[in-house]
């Protein structure tokens, strides 16, 4: 039963990792941009949530109403102001620029909020749990998992059923021809980044309710996000959810064997899958 | 003669670092079908890219309805009513046939062309509408590329090498359909290596050679020897 418990808790943790990964996956899918600053943007989302909750006395989940559009706006401005200039045939400039951005965000957070660990107060939600078949499931992990499913289903729907999604896919296929269709790729990329950072805001707030955070933890979240994306297969959003779940389960099982093995077990699972299926479990993008 | 809808004014254009066009002057009248002929490397594709905005030049080098559009981006040019059927069709592989057509209509210009109108023109596309565009034959893909450009309800449509890589029977079908496609009011510029085909559907032609206009005239009265000389540059 303890092992079943570890698997179930790990799966729920995977929901959070899928939220880390969804924005990363979206950005890579639309503009082939690997965003090294993604983890720090998640942490930025958490800090914005913290500011809103302490300043206005709102519940963290209500703060989403303000933080999601703020992050989306930051995403659009960031893309049009900086990142669009780095995109081209060479993949190195966007890597370097987002790496620099990562350093800047970390230090700006450190300067503004200090290095002290912070946490958002979500009241009773943090400790509430439900009993299912002998297992005690935290309401917060359940809610996070549910949100991950809704976010991924919405992104999937947007991508394959709306005019905006069509524009994303067309621009991803062939930027020049998409321009001929009257689509301004700079604007389209701005919208993609806005959407991705909107999702990142949700990830940051769920992270900030679940655990304490400080300006330095972005890198670790980036790795979890990357691993979830790669395990699931590039370009496949549902695959990303499964990737997150696999990573989460590996970590909780590792922690069960020995508390020190939590992170290591996750990375090993990732490496094993990469060795067996280099394109991930459910790849969508063939190149 | 009515005012030209499109004018190129001493257009100098570059393909990368290489100058591909030298002082090209050209006019297209409202409702006119113009053929551009020339050998490989004569500058035909750069000409199409310059008009459609994929290659940006000095603004006054391209005027459309009197406005200088030479420096506009391709999406801005498209919104003005110029559509390009690109060489090699260039459909979006991630999009279904119908989505490829719908994205052509995304510029939101009003006019006679709609999904239904394109399906009436090419009924086979209606049957295939939910397939991936890459699963179609070359000829059907060309139909999608043409339909996608028409969906924008352009006033000027550019065809770049529409017969390239297609079976002769398909080429014949597509050329037979062209007059109906271009229809009334729409102007067209057709780039083609097959001189006979190009002259048969156009009223006037320009021949490019090494980036310069080497000959222009009425398609019906063009003398073969003159064209060969202008095309290959042999005396």
Coordinates of C-alpha atoms in Angstrom, one line a residue:
Chain A
X1 CA 0.0 0.0 0.0
X2 CA 2.9 2.3 0.7
X3 CA 4.2 1.8 -2.8
X4 CA 0.7 2.4 -4.3
X5 CA 0.7 5.6 -2.3
X6 CA 4.1 6.6 -3.7
X7 CA 2.9 6.0 -7.2
X8 CA -0.3 8.0 -6.7
X9 CA 1.4 10.9 -5.0
X10 CA 4.1 10.9 -7.7
X11 CA 1.5 11.0 -10.4
X12 CA -0.1 14.0 -8.8
X13 CA 3.3 15.7 -8.5
X14 CA 3.6 15.1 -12.2
X15 CA 0.7 17.5 -12.7
X16 CA 2.9 20.3 -11.4
X17 CA 5.8 19.2 -13.6
X18 CA 3.5 19.2 -16.6
X19 CA 2.6 22.8 -15.8
X20 CA 6.3 23.6 -15.7
X21 CA 6.7 22.0 -19.0
X22 CA 3.6 23.1 -21.0
X23 CA 4.9 26.6 -21.6
X24 CA 8.3 25.3 -22.6
X25 CA 6.7 22.9 -25.0
X26 CA 4.5 25.5 -26.6
X27 CA 7.4 27.9 -27.2
X28 CA 9.6 25.2 -28.7
X29 CA 6.7 24.0 -30.8
X30 CA 5.9 27.3 -32.3
X31 CA 9.2 29.0 -32.8
X32 CA 11.9 26.4 -32.0
X33 CA 13.1 28.6 -29.1
X34 CA 14.7 26.8 -26.2
X35 CA 13.9 29.1 -23.3
X36 CA 16.7 28.8 -20.7
X37 CA 15.0 31.4 -18.5
X38 CA 11.8 29.4 -18.3
X39 CA 12.5 28.2 -14.7
X40 CA 13.2 31.7 -13.5
X41 CA 10.0 32.9 -15.2
X42 CA 8.1 30.3 -13.1
X43 CA 9.8 31.7 -10.0
X44 CA 8.9 35.2 -11.1
X45 CA 5.3 34.1 -11.4
X46 CA 5.5 32.8 -7.8
X47 CA 6.9 36.1 -6.6
X48 CA 4.3 38.1 -8.4
X49 CA 1.7 35.9 -6.8
X50 CA 3.3 36.6 -3.4
X51 CA 3.2 40.3 -4.0
X52 CA -0.4 40.3 -5.0
X53 CA -1.5 38.1 -2.1
X54 CA 0.4 40.1 0.5
X55 CA -0.5 43.5 -0.9
X56 CA -4.2 42.9 -1.6
X57 CA -4.8 40.1 0.9
X58 CA -6.1 37.8 -1.8
X59 CA -6.1 34.0 -1.8
X60 CA -3.3 32.8 -4.1
X61 CA -5.8 31.1 -6.5
X62 CA -7.7 34.4 -6.8
X63 CA -4.4 36.2 -7.4
X64 CA -4.2 34.2 -10.7
X65 CA -6.7 36.6 -12.2
X66 CA -4.0 39.3 -11.9
X67 CA -0.8 37.4 -12.3
X68 CA -1.7 35.4 -15.4
X69 CA -2.5 38.5 -17.5
X70 CA 0.6 40.3 -16.1
X71 CA 2.9 37.4 -17.0
X72 CA 1.2 37.2 -20.5
X73 CA 1.9 40.9 -21.0
X74 CA 5.5 40.5 -19.9
X75 CA 5.8 37.6 -22.4
X76 CA 4.5 39.6 -25.3
X77 CA 6.8 42.5 -24.6
X78 CA 9.8 40.2 -24.0
X79 CA 9.2 38.4 -27.3
X80 CA 8.7 41.6 -29.4
X81 CA 11.3 43.6 -27.6
X82 CA 14.1 41.1 -27.3
X83 CA 13.6 37.5 -28.3
X84 CA 12.3 38.1 -31.9
X85 CA 15.6 39.7 -32.6
X86 CA 17.5 36.5 -31.7
X87 CA 15.5 34.1 -33.9
X88 CA 17.0 33.0 -37.1
X89 CA 18.9 30.1 -38.7
X90 CA 21.4 30.0 -35.9
X91 CA 20.1 28.4 -32.7
X92 CA 22.8 29.8 -30.5
X93 CA 21.7 33.5 -30.0
X94 CA 18.3 32.6 -28.4
X95 CA 20.1 30.2 -26.1
X96 CA 22.6 32.8 -25.0
X97 CA 20.1 35.6 -24.7
X98 CA 17.6 33.5 -22.6
X99 CA 20.6 32.4 -20.5
X100 CA 21.4 36.0 -19.8
X101 CA 17.8 36.7 -19.1
X102 CA 17.8 33.9 -16.5
X103 CA 20.7 35.6 -14.7
X104 CA 19.0 39.0 -14.8
X105 CA 15.7 37.7 -13.5
X106 CA 17.4 35.8 -10.7
X107 CA 19.4 38.8 -9.6
X108 CA 16.5 41.2 -9.9
X109 CA 14.4 38.8 -7.7
X110 CA 17.3 38.6 -5.2
X111 CA 17.6 42.4 -5.1
X112 CA 13.8 42.9 -4.7
X113 CA 12.8 40.0 -2.4
X114 CA 16.1 39.0 -0.8
X115 CA 17.3 35.4 -0.6
X116 CA 14.9 34.4 2.2
X117 CA 12.7 31.5 1.3
X118 CA 9.1 32.6 0.9
X119 CA 5.8 30.9 0.7
X120 CA 2.3 31.7 -0.2
X121 CA -0.5 31.2 2.3
X122 CA -3.4 29.3 0.8
X123 CA -5.1 28.6 4.1
X124 CA -7.0 25.3 4.6
X125 CA -6.2 24.2 1.1
X126 CA -2.6 23.5 2.0
X127 CA -3.5 20.7 4.5
X128 CA -6.9 19.5 3.4
X129 CA -7.1 16.0 2.1
X130 CA -9.6 13.4 0.9
X131 CA -9.5 9.7 1.7
X132 CA -9.8 7.4 -1.4
X133 CA -9.6 3.7 -0.9
X134 CA -7.3 3.9 2.1
X135 CA -5.1 6.5 0.5
X136 CA -5.0 10.0 1.8
X137 CA -4.8 12.5 -1.1
X138 CA -3.9 16.1 -0.6
X139 CA -6.5 18.5 -2.0
X140 CA -3.8 20.8 -3.3
X141 CA -1.9 18.1 -5.4
X142 CA -5.3 16.9 -6.7
X143 CA -6.2 20.5 -7.7
X144 CA -2.8 21.0 -9.3
X145 CA -3.3 17.8 -11.3
X146 CA -6.8 18.9 -12.3
X147 CA -5.5 22.3 -13.4
X148 CA -2.7 20.7 -15.4
X149 CA -5.3 18.6 -17.3
X150 CA -7.5 21.6 -18.0
X151 CA -4.5 23.7 -19.1
X152 CA -3.2 21.0 -21.5
X153 CA -6.7 20.2 -22.8
X154 CA -7.2 23.9 -23.5
X155 CA -3.9 24.3 -25.2
X156 CA -4.6 21.3 -27.3
X157 CA -8.0 22.7 -28.3
X158 CA -6.5 26.1 -29.0
X159 CA -3.8 24.5 -31.1
X160 CA -6.0 22.3 -33.3
X161 CA -9.4 24.0 -33.3
X162 CA -9.0 27.8 -33.4
X163 CA -7.7 30.3 -35.9
X164 CA -4.9 31.3 -33.5
X165 CA -3.8 27.7 -33.3
X166 CA -3.8 27.4 -37.1
X167 CA -1.7 30.5 -37.3
X168 CA 0.7 29.0 -34.7
X169 CA 1.1 25.8 -36.7
X170 CA 1.4 27.5 -40.0
X171 CA 4.1 29.9 -38.7
X172 CA 5.9 27.0 -37.2
X173 CA 5.8 25.1 -40.5
X174 CA 7.0 27.9 -42.7
X175 CA 7.5 31.5 -41.5
X176 CA 7.8 33.0 -45.0
X177 CA 4.7 31.5 -46.4
X178 CA 2.8 32.3 -43.2
X179 CA 3.8 36.0 -43.8
X180 CA 2.3 35.7 -47.3
X181 CA -1.0 34.7 -45.6
X182 CA -1.0 38.1 -43.9
X183 CA 0.4 36.7 -40.6
X184 CA 3.0 38.9 -39.0
X185 CA 5.3 36.3 -37.4
X186 CA 6.6 38.8 -34.8
X187 CA 3.1 39.3 -33.5
X188 CA 2.3 35.6 -33.7
X189 CA 5.5 34.7 -31.7
X190 CA 4.5 37.5 -29.2
X191 CA 1.1 35.9 -28.7
X192 CA 2.7 32.4 -28.3
X193 CA 5.1 33.7 -25.6
X194 CA 2.2 35.6 -23.9
X195 CA 0.2 32.3 -23.8
X196 CA 3.2 30.4 -22.6
X197 CA 3.9 32.8 -19.7
X198 CA 0.3 32.8 -18.8
X199 CA 0.6 29.1 -18.2
X200 CA 3.9 29.7 -16.5
X201 CA 2.1 32.1 -14.1
X202 CA -0.2 29.2 -13.1
X203 CA 2.8 26.9 -12.6
X204 CA 4.5 29.5 -10.5
X205 CA 1.6 30.0 -8.2
X206 CA 0.9 26.3 -7.7
X207 CA 4.6 25.9 -6.9
X208 CA 4.5 28.8 -4.5
X209 CA 1.5 27.3 -2.6
X210 CA 3.0 23.8 -2.5
X211 CA 6.6 24.6 -1.3
X212 CA 8.7 27.5 -0.2
X213 CA 10.7 29.2 -2.9
X214 CA 13.6 31.6 -3.3
X215 CA 15.2 33.3 -6.3
X216 CA 17.7 30.5 -6.9
X217 CA 15.4 27.6 -7.6
X218 CA 14.5 28.4 -11.2
X219 CA 17.2 26.2 -12.7
X220 CA 15.8 23.1 -11.0
X221 CA 12.3 23.8 -12.2
X222 CA 13.7 24.3 -15.7
X223 CA 15.3 20.8 -15.6
X224 CA 12.0 19.2 -14.5
X225 CA 10.2 21.0 -17.2
X226 CA 12.7 19.9 -19.8
X227 CA 12.7 16.3 -18.7
X228 CA 8.9 16.2 -18.8
X229 CA 8.9 17.6 -22.3
X230 CA 11.6 15.2 -23.6
X231 CA 10.2 12.1 -21.9
X232 CA 6.7 12.8 -23.4
X233 CA 8.1 13.6 -26.9
X234 CA 8.6 17.0 -28.4
X235 CA 5.5 18.8 -29.6
X236 CA 3.0 16.5 -27.9
X237 CA 1.2 18.2 -25.1
X238 CA -0.5 15.1 -23.7
X239 CA 2.8 13.4 -23.9
X240 CA 4.2 16.2 -21.7
X241 CA 1.6 15.4 -19.1
X242 CA 2.6 11.8 -19.2
X243 CA 6.3 12.8 -19.0
X244 CA 5.6 14.9 -15.9
X245 CA 3.8 11.9 -14.3
X246 CA 6.7 9.5 -15.1
X247 CA 9.1 12.0 -13.6
X248 CA 7.0 12.6 -10.5
X249 CA 6.5 8.8 -9.9
X250 CA 10.2 8.1 -10.4
X251 CA 11.0 10.8 -7.8
X252 CA 8.6 9.7 -5.1
X253 CA 9.6 6.1 -5.6
X254 CA 13.2 7.1 -5.3
X255 CA 12.5 9.1 -2.2
X256 CA 10.6 6.1 -0.8
X257 CA 13.8 3.9 -1.1
X258 CA 16.0 6.6 0.3
X259 CA 15.0 10.2 0.9
X260 CA 18.3 11.4 -0.7
X261 CA 17.5 9.6 -3.9
X262 CA 14.5 11.7 -4.9
X263 CA 16.1 13.9 -7.6
X264 CA 18.6 11.3 -8.7
X265 CA 15.8 8.8 -9.4
X266 CA 14.0 11.3 -11.6
X267 CA 17.1 12.0 -13.6
X268 CA 17.8 8.3 -14.0
X269 CA 14.3 7.6 -15.3
X270 CA 14.8 10.5 -17.7
X271 CA 18.2 9.2 -18.9
X272 CA 16.8 5.6 -19.3
X273 CA 13.9 6.8 -21.4
X274 CA 16.3 9.0 -23.5
X275 CA 18.5 6.0 -24.1
X276 CA 15.7 3.7 -25.1
X277 CA 13.5 6.2 -27.0
X278 CA 15.7 9.2 -28.0
X279 CA 12.7 11.0 -29.4
X280 CA 10.6 10.5 -26.3
X281 CA 7.6 8.3 -25.8
X282 CA 5.1 10.1 -28.1
X283 CA 7.0 12.4 -30.5
X284 CA 4.9 14.6 -32.8
X285 CA 7.6 16.7 -34.5
X286 CA 9.6 14.8 -37.0
X287 CA 12.7 16.5 -38.3
Chain B
X1 CA -5.0 52.2 -71.4
X2 CA -6.2 52.2 -67.8
X3 CA -3.9 53.2 -64.9
X4 CA -1.6 50.4 -64.0
X5 CA -2.5 48.5 -60.8
X6 CA 1.2 47.6 -60.2
X7 CA 4.4 49.4 -61.3
X8 CA 8.0 48.5 -60.8
X9 CA 10.2 51.6 -61.0
X10 CA 13.8 50.8 -61.8
X11 CA 13.7 48.0 -59.3
X12 CA 17.1 46.8 -58.1
X13 CA 16.8 43.8 -55.9
X14 CA 19.1 41.4 -54.2
X15 CA 19.0 37.6 -53.6
X16 CA 21.2 37.4 -50.5
X17 CA 24.3 39.4 -51.3
X18 CA 23.9 38.9 -55.0
X19 CA 22.2 41.5 -57.1
X20 CA 19.5 39.7 -59.0
X21 CA 17.6 42.5 -60.6
X22 CA 18.9 45.7 -62.3
X23 CA 16.6 48.6 -63.0
X24 CA 13.5 46.6 -63.9
X25 CA 10.6 48.6 -65.1
X26 CA 7.2 46.9 -65.5
X27 CA 3.5 47.7 -65.4
X28 CA 0.4 45.6 -64.9
X29 CA -3.0 47.0 -65.8
X30 CA -6.2 46.3 -64.0
X31 CA -7.5 42.9 -65.2
X32 CA -4.4 42.1 -67.3
X33 CA -2.6 38.8 -67.4
X34 CA 1.1 39.3 -67.7
X35 CA 3.7 36.6 -68.3
X36 CA 7.3 36.8 -67.1
X37 CA 9.6 34.4 -68.9
X38 CA 13.3 33.8 -68.6
X39 CA 15.9 31.1 -68.0
X40 CA 16.9 29.8 -64.6
X41 CA 18.7 32.5 -62.6
X42 CA 17.2 35.3 -64.7
X43 CA 15.7 36.9 -61.6
X44 CA 12.1 35.8 -61.9
X45 CA 11.8 34.5 -58.4
X46 CA 13.4 37.6 -56.9
X47 CA 10.9 39.6 -58.9
X48 CA 8.1 37.7 -57.3
X49 CA 9.6 38.0 -53.8
X50 CA 10.1 41.8 -54.3
X51 CA 6.5 42.3 -55.3
X52 CA 5.1 40.1 -52.5
X53 CA 7.3 41.7 -49.8
X54 CA 9.4 38.6 -49.0
X55 CA 12.3 40.7 -50.2
X56 CA 12.1 44.3 -49.0
X57 CA 13.4 47.1 -51.2
X58 CA 13.3 50.8 -51.4
X59 CA 9.6 51.8 -51.0
X60 CA 9.2 53.7 -54.3
X61 CA 10.6 50.8 -56.4
X62 CA 7.2 49.0 -56.2
X63 CA 4.0 51.0 -56.4
X64 CA 0.6 49.4 -56.1
X65 CA -2.5 51.5 -56.9
X66 CA -0.2 54.5 -56.6
X67 CA 1.1 53.6 -53.1
X68 CA 4.8 52.9 -52.6
X69 CA 4.8 49.4 -51.1
X70 CA 8.4 48.3 -51.9
X71 CA 9.5 48.4 -48.2
X72 CA 6.4 46.7 -46.7
X73 CA 6.6 43.3 -45.1
X74 CA 4.9 40.4 -46.8
X75 CA 1.9 40.3 -44.4
X76 CA 1.3 44.0 -45.1
X77 CA 1.5 43.5 -48.8
X78 CA -0.9 40.6 -48.5
X79 CA -3.4 42.8 -46.7
X80 CA -3.3 45.2 -49.6
X81 CA -4.6 42.5 -52.0
X82 CA -1.6 40.8 -53.5
X83 CA -1.4 37.0 -53.2
X84 CA 1.4 34.7 -54.3
X85 CA 1.1 31.1 -55.3
X86 CA 4.7 30.2 -54.4
X87 CA 7.1 28.0 -56.4
X88 CA 6.9 24.4 -55.2
X89 CA 3.5 25.0 -53.7
X90 CA 4.7 25.3 -50.1
X91 CA 1.6 24.0 -48.3
X92 CA 1.6 23.9 -44.6
X93 CA 2.3 20.2 -43.7
X94 CA 0.8 20.5 -40.2
X95 CA -2.5 21.8 -41.6
X96 CA -5.3 19.8 -43.3
X97 CA -6.4 20.8 -46.8
X98 CA -9.2 22.8 -45.5
X99 CA -7.1 24.5 -42.9
X100 CA -4.6 25.5 -45.6
X101 CA -7.4 27.1 -47.5
X102 CA -8.8 28.8 -44.4
X103 CA -5.5 30.3 -43.5
X104 CA -5.4 31.9 -46.9
X105 CA -8.6 33.7 -46.0
X106 CA -7.2 35.0 -42.8
X107 CA -6.4 38.4 -44.2
X108 CA -10.2 39.0 -44.2
X109 CA -10.6 40.7 -47.5
X110 CA -14.2 40.6 -49.0
X111 CA -14.8 39.2 -52.4
X112 CA -16.2 36.3 -54.4
X113 CA -13.8 33.6 -53.1
X114 CA -14.8 31.4 -50.1
X115 CA -14.3 27.8 -49.2
X116 CA -17.4 26.9 -51.1
X117 CA -16.2 28.8 -54.2
X118 CA -12.8 27.0 -54.1
X119 CA -14.5 23.6 -53.7
X120 CA -16.7 24.4 -56.7
X121 CA -13.6 25.1 -58.7
X122 CA -11.7 22.0 -57.5
X123 CA -14.3 19.5 -56.3
X124 CA -11.6 16.9 -55.5
X125 CA -10.4 19.2 -52.7
X126 CA -13.8 18.9 -50.9
X127 CA -13.5 15.2 -50.8
X128 CA -9.9 15.5 -49.4
X129 CA -10.6 18.4 -47.1
X130 CA -9.7 16.6 -43.9
X131 CA -6.5 15.0 -45.1
X132 CA -3.0 16.3 -44.4
X133 CA -2.0 18.5 -47.3
X134 CA 1.1 16.4 -47.9
X135 CA -0.9 13.3 -48.6
X136 CA -2.2 14.8 -51.9
X137 CA -0.8 14.3 -55.4
X138 CA 1.3 17.1 -56.8
X139 CA -1.5 18.4 -58.9
X140 CA -3.9 18.4 -56.0
X141 CA -1.4 20.2 -53.9
X142 CA -1.1 22.9 -56.6
X143 CA -4.9 23.2 -56.5
X144 CA -4.7 23.8 -52.7
X145 CA -1.9 26.4 -53.3
X146 CA -4.0 28.2 -55.9
X147 CA -7.1 28.0 -53.7
X148 CA -5.2 29.3 -50.7
X149 CA -4.1 32.4 -52.6
X150 CA -7.7 32.9 -54.0
X151 CA -9.1 32.7 -50.5
X152 CA -7.4 36.1 -49.8
X153 CA -9.6 37.6 -52.5
X154 CA -6.6 39.3 -54.1
X155 CA -6.8 42.0 -56.8
X156 CA -3.4 40.8 -58.1
X157 CA -2.4 37.2 -58.0
X158 CA 1.2 36.1 -58.7
X159 CA 1.9 32.5 -59.9
X160 CA 5.5 31.4 -59.5
X161 CA 6.3 28.4 -61.7
X162 CA 2.9 26.7 -61.4
X163 CA 3.8 23.9 -63.8
X164 CA 7.1 23.0 -62.2
X165 CA 7.3 19.3 -61.3
X166 CA 3.8 18.4 -62.4
X167 CA 2.8 15.8 -65.1
X168 CA 1.9 17.3 -68.5
X169 CA -1.7 16.3 -68.2
X170 CA -2.1 18.1 -64.9
X171 CA -0.4 21.2 -66.3
X172 CA -2.9 21.2 -69.1
X173 CA -5.8 21.0 -66.6
X174 CA -4.4 23.8 -64.5
X175 CA -3.9 26.1 -67.5
X176 CA -7.4 25.3 -68.8
X177 CA -8.7 26.4 -65.4
X178 CA -6.7 29.6 -65.3
X179 CA -9.0 31.9 -67.2
X180 CA -11.8 31.0 -64.9
X181 CA -9.6 31.5 -61.9
X182 CA -8.3 34.9 -62.9
X183 CA -11.8 35.9 -63.9
X184 CA -13.0 39.4 -64.3
X185 CA -11.2 42.3 -62.7
X186 CA -8.3 40.3 -61.1
X187 CA -4.9 40.9 -62.5
X188 CA -2.3 38.2 -62.7
X189 CA 1.4 37.8 -63.1
X190 CA 2.6 34.4 -64.3
X191 CA 6.1 33.3 -64.1
X192 CA 6.8 30.3 -66.2
X193 CA 9.6 28.5 -67.9
X194 CA 7.3 27.0 -70.6
X195 CA 7.1 29.9 -73.0
X196 CA 4.3 28.5 -75.1
X197 CA 2.1 28.0 -72.0
X198 CA 2.9 31.4 -70.7
X199 CA 2.2 33.2 -74.0
X200 CA -1.1 31.3 -74.5
X201 CA -2.7 32.7 -71.3
X202 CA -1.3 36.2 -71.2
X203 CA -1.9 39.3 -73.1
X204 CA 1.6 40.7 -72.7
X205 CA 4.9 39.3 -71.7
X206 CA 8.3 40.4 -70.3
X207 CA 11.4 38.4 -70.8
X208 CA 14.1 38.6 -68.2
X209 CA 17.8 37.9 -68.8
X210 CA 20.4 38.2 -66.2
X211 CA 18.3 40.5 -64.1
X212 CA 17.3 42.9 -66.9
X213 CA 14.2 43.1 -69.1
X214 CA 15.5 41.9 -72.4
X215 CA 12.2 42.0 -74.3
X216 CA 8.6 42.9 -73.8
X217 CA 5.6 42.9 -76.0
X218 CA 2.2 41.5 -76.9
X219 CA 2.0 37.8 -76.4
X220 CA -0.1 37.1 -79.5
X221 CA 2.4 38.7 -81.9
X222 CA 5.6 37.6 -80.2
X223 CA 8.2 36.4 -82.8
X224 CA 9.9 33.2 -81.7
X225 CA 13.4 34.2 -82.8
X226 CA 13.2 37.4 -80.8
X227 CA 12.2 35.5 -77.7
X228 CA 14.9 33.0 -78.1
X229 CA 17.4 35.8 -78.4
X230 CA 16.0 37.6 -75.4
X231 CA 15.7 34.3 -73.4
X232 CA 19.2 32.9 -74.0
X233 CA 21.1 36.0 -74.9
X234 CA 22.5 34.5 -78.1
X235 CA 22.9 36.6 -81.2

